[in-house]
């Protein structure tokens, strides 16, 4: 049996027109690239539950207004196939600051402008954004 694709939930955490990114440490997928907080969907979890759990586990931040935005199907190599559920959220309390809770997995968290992304950006995320995808809500 071939391995099953992995399912990841990634969160565009938005604050003051900026997005939270962290540079991944060694990993079989996306090592050394800047990526969103997020991770593997656990059995029985909703996308929103996974987003809140992963953001808390990786940054210590509590989030709200969690919404699903987009799904991408990424065949990265013969051995890496990930389905990524992109969510967006905001901080429950805007005075919170991100902590690097898993320093073995991430170099640290910082806020970046959409038009000034940190490089190298995680490949599937860069492709999504360069394709014109905008995670910010449209003003009425
Ligand atoms: P964990 O669950 O360790 O946070 O996983 P991740 O951050 O490596 O994300 C896995 C899915 C991604 C690569 C789409
Ligand atoms: Mg993760």
mmCIF file of C-alpha atoms and ligand atoms in Angstrom:
data_model
loop_
_atom_site.group_PDB
_atom_site.id
_atom_site.type_symbol
_atom_site.label_atom_id
_atom_site.label_comp_id
_atom_site.label_asym_id
_atom_site.label_seq_id
_atom_site.Cartn_x
_atom_site.Cartn_y
_atom_site.Cartn_z
ATOM 1 C CA UNK A 1 0.000 0.000 0.000
ATOM 2 C CA UNK A 2 1.386 3.458 -0.826
ATOM 3 C CA UNK A 3 1.418 5.957 2.057
ATOM 4 C CA UNK A 4 -1.635 8.191 2.422
ATOM 5 C CA UNK A 5 -1.358 11.932 1.781
ATOM 6 C CA UNK A 6 -0.831 14.036 4.904
ATOM 7 C CA UNK A 7 -3.490 16.562 5.902
ATOM 8 C CA UNK A 8 -2.221 19.849 7.307
ATOM 9 C CA UNK A 9 -4.075 22.885 8.591
ATOM 10 C CA UNK A 10 -2.238 26.201 8.120
ATOM 11 C CA UNK A 11 -3.417 29.463 9.672
ATOM 12 C CA UNK A 12 -3.134 32.956 8.236
ATOM 13 C CA UNK A 13 -3.047 34.765 11.562
ATOM 14 C CA UNK A 14 -3.784 38.389 10.684
ATOM 15 C CA UNK A 15 -2.911 41.489 12.704
ATOM 16 C CA UNK A 16 -2.689 45.129 11.538
ATOM 17 C CA UNK A 17 -2.431 44.084 7.874
ATOM 18 C CA UNK A 18 0.359 41.647 8.705
ATOM 19 C CA UNK A 19 0.655 37.847 8.704
ATOM 20 C CA UNK A 20 2.520 35.671 11.215
ATOM 21 C CA UNK A 21 5.335 33.540 9.762
ATOM 22 C CA UNK A 22 7.979 31.345 11.341
ATOM 23 C CA UNK A 23 11.033 29.730 9.782
ATOM 24 C CA UNK A 24 10.858 25.961 10.023
ATOM 25 C CA UNK A 25 13.786 24.008 11.368
ATOM 26 C CA UNK A 26 14.711 20.584 9.983
ATOM 27 C CA UNK A 27 11.666 18.792 8.787
ATOM 28 C CA UNK A 28 10.927 16.351 6.031
ATOM 29 C CA UNK A 29 8.692 18.998 4.439
ATOM 30 C CA UNK A 30 9.656 22.646 4.017
ATOM 31 C CA UNK A 31 12.823 22.645 6.108
ATOM 32 C CA UNK A 32 14.306 26.145 6.524
ATOM 33 C CA UNK A 33 11.403 27.866 4.788
ATOM 34 C CA UNK A 34 9.045 30.457 6.259
ATOM 35 C CA UNK A 35 5.604 29.027 6.864
ATOM 36 C CA UNK A 36 2.379 29.684 8.720
ATOM 37 C CA UNK A 37 1.605 28.163 12.096
ATOM 38 C CA UNK A 38 -0.243 24.893 11.702
ATOM 39 C CA UNK A 39 0.184 21.170 11.520
ATOM 40 C CA UNK A 40 -1.385 17.811 11.128
ATOM 41 C CA UNK A 41 -5.115 17.334 11.495
ATOM 42 C CA UNK A 42 -5.780 14.886 14.317
ATOM 43 C CA UNK A 43 -8.395 12.162 14.226
ATOM 44 C CA UNK A 44 -11.868 13.529 15.049
ATOM 45 C CA UNK A 45 -10.829 17.185 14.899
ATOM 46 C CA UNK A 46 -12.590 19.975 13.018
ATOM 47 C CA UNK A 47 -10.431 22.303 10.920
ATOM 48 C CA UNK A 48 -11.200 25.119 13.374
ATOM 49 C CA UNK A 49 -10.203 22.998 16.382
ATOM 50 C CA UNK A 50 -6.987 21.999 14.665
ATOM 51 C CA UNK A 51 -6.188 25.629 13.806
ATOM 52 C CA UNK A 52 -6.716 26.793 17.402
ATOM 53 C CA UNK A 53 -4.746 23.866 18.844
ATOM 54 C CA UNK A 54 -1.779 24.181 16.486
ATOM 55 C CA UNK A 55 -1.515 27.964 16.893
ATOM 56 C CA UNK A 56 -1.593 27.578 20.694
ATOM 57 C CA UNK A 57 0.936 24.707 20.647
ATOM 58 C CA UNK A 58 3.378 26.539 18.375
ATOM 59 C CA UNK A 59 2.986 30.216 19.381
ATOM 60 C CA UNK A 60 1.087 30.322 22.689
ATOM 61 C CA UNK A 61 -1.498 32.590 21.035
ATOM 62 C CA UNK A 62 -5.248 32.282 21.487
ATOM 63 C CA UNK A 63 -7.188 32.964 18.295
ATOM 64 C CA UNK A 64 -10.784 33.688 17.294
ATOM 65 C CA UNK A 65 -12.912 34.265 14.176
ATOM 66 C CA UNK A 66 -11.432 31.117 12.639
ATOM 67 C CA UNK A 67 -12.569 30.607 9.045
ATOM 68 C CA UNK A 68 -11.669 28.227 6.261
ATOM 69 C CA UNK A 69 -10.334 29.961 3.144
ATOM 70 C CA UNK A 70 -8.882 27.494 0.654
ATOM 71 C CA UNK A 71 -7.645 23.945 0.204
ATOM 72 C CA UNK A 72 -4.623 23.022 -1.884
ATOM 73 C CA UNK A 73 -3.435 19.608 -3.044
ATOM 74 C CA UNK A 74 0.356 19.509 -3.179
ATOM 75 C CA UNK A 75 2.283 16.588 -4.647
ATOM 76 C CA UNK A 76 5.756 17.724 -3.656
ATOM 77 C CA UNK A 77 7.809 14.652 -4.528
ATOM 78 C CA UNK A 78 7.546 10.873 -4.856
ATOM 79 C CA UNK A 79 7.392 10.677 -1.060
ATOM 80 C CA UNK A 80 5.641 13.899 -0.017
ATOM 81 C CA UNK A 81 1.973 14.609 -0.735
ATOM 82 C CA UNK A 82 0.183 17.085 1.495
ATOM 83 C CA UNK A 83 -3.341 18.453 1.418
ATOM 84 C CA UNK A 84 -3.299 21.860 3.115
ATOM 85 C CA UNK A 85 -6.398 23.482 4.557
ATOM 86 C CA UNK A 86 -5.750 27.226 4.796
ATOM 87 C CA UNK A 87 -7.616 29.053 7.527
ATOM 88 C CA UNK A 88 -7.629 32.637 8.705
ATOM 89 C CA UNK A 89 -7.985 33.954 12.234
ATOM 90 C CA UNK A 90 -7.264 36.948 14.427
ATOM 91 C CA UNK A 91 -5.907 37.207 17.961
ATOM 92 C CA UNK A 92 -8.487 36.817 20.722
ATOM 93 C CA UNK A 93 -6.652 39.613 22.531
ATOM 94 C CA UNK A 94 -4.581 41.917 20.300
ATOM 95 C CA UNK A 95 -2.013 42.526 23.050
ATOM 96 C CA UNK A 96 -0.732 38.939 22.938
ATOM 97 C CA UNK A 97 2.741 38.387 21.513
ATOM 98 C CA UNK A 98 3.899 35.142 19.883
ATOM 99 C CA UNK A 99 6.220 32.837 21.810
ATOM 100 C CA UNK A 100 8.469 30.258 20.180
ATOM 101 C CA UNK A 101 6.966 27.361 22.104
ATOM 102 C CA UNK A 102 8.585 24.661 19.930
ATOM 103 C CA UNK A 103 12.125 25.970 19.310
ATOM 104 C CA UNK A 104 13.184 22.567 17.999
ATOM 105 C CA UNK A 105 10.689 23.022 15.136
ATOM 106 C CA UNK A 106 10.797 26.785 14.486
ATOM 107 C CA UNK A 107 13.373 29.589 14.644
ATOM 108 C CA UNK A 108 10.788 32.117 15.877
ATOM 109 C CA UNK A 109 7.664 34.030 14.877
ATOM 110 C CA UNK A 110 7.344 37.473 13.306
ATOM 111 C CA UNK A 111 4.739 39.581 11.507
ATOM 112 C CA UNK A 112 5.223 40.287 7.773
ATOM 113 C CA UNK A 113 3.461 42.310 5.075
ATOM 114 C CA UNK A 114 1.771 40.378 2.284
ATOM 115 C CA UNK A 115 3.808 42.375 -0.240
ATOM 116 C CA UNK A 116 7.098 41.733 1.585
ATOM 117 C CA UNK A 117 7.078 38.016 2.321
ATOM 118 C CA UNK A 118 9.997 36.424 4.145
ATOM 119 C CA UNK A 119 12.204 34.338 1.863
ATOM 120 C CA UNK A 120 12.385 31.509 1.229
ATOM 121 C CA UNK A 121 8.660 31.074 1.646
ATOM 122 C CA UNK A 122 7.302 27.517 1.997
ATOM 123 C CA UNK A 123 6.759 26.415 -1.614
ATOM 124 C CA UNK A 124 3.023 25.640 -1.652
ATOM 125 C CA UNK A 125 2.323 28.854 0.266
ATOM 126 C CA UNK A 126 4.443 30.949 -2.096
ATOM 127 C CA UNK A 127 2.617 29.434 -5.069
ATOM 128 C CA UNK A 128 -0.745 30.240 -3.517
ATOM 129 C CA UNK A 129 0.171 33.855 -2.769
ATOM 130 C CA UNK A 130 1.963 34.457 -6.052
ATOM 131 C CA UNK A 131 -1.170 33.205 -7.746
ATOM 132 C CA UNK A 132 -2.929 36.247 -6.339
ATOM 133 C CA UNK A 133 -4.569 34.702 -3.298
ATOM 134 C CA UNK A 134 -5.207 37.321 -0.599
ATOM 135 C CA UNK A 135 -6.030 36.060 2.914
ATOM 136 C CA UNK A 136 -7.311 39.420 4.138
ATOM 137 C CA UNK A 137 -11.044 40.023 4.272
ATOM 138 C CA UNK A 138 -12.431 42.209 1.518
ATOM 139 C CA UNK A 139 -13.647 45.598 2.759
ATOM 140 C CA UNK A 140 -17.345 46.174 2.211
HETATM 141 P P1 LIG B 1 3.080 19.509 13.051
HETATM 142 O O1 LIG B 1 1.849 18.688 13.322
HETATM 143 O O2 LIG B 1 4.323 18.936 13.644
HETATM 144 O O3 LIG B 1 2.911 20.952 13.456
HETATM 145 O O4 LIG B 1 3.267 19.433 11.473
HETATM 146 P P2 LIG B 1 3.895 20.406 10.419
HETATM 147 O O5 LIG B 1 4.037 21.800 10.943
HETATM 148 O O6 LIG B 1 5.113 19.767 9.893
HETATM 149 O O7 LIG B 1 2.786 20.468 9.302
HETATM 150 C C1 LIG B 1 2.453 19.349 8.584
HETATM 151 C C2 LIG B 1 1.621 19.624 7.401
HETATM 152 C C3 LIG B 1 2.216 20.620 6.475
HETATM 153 C C4 LIG B 1 3.580 20.285 6.003
HETATM 154 C C5 LIG B 1 1.292 20.807 5.344
HETATM 155 MG MG1 LIG B 2 3.584 22.792 12.618
#
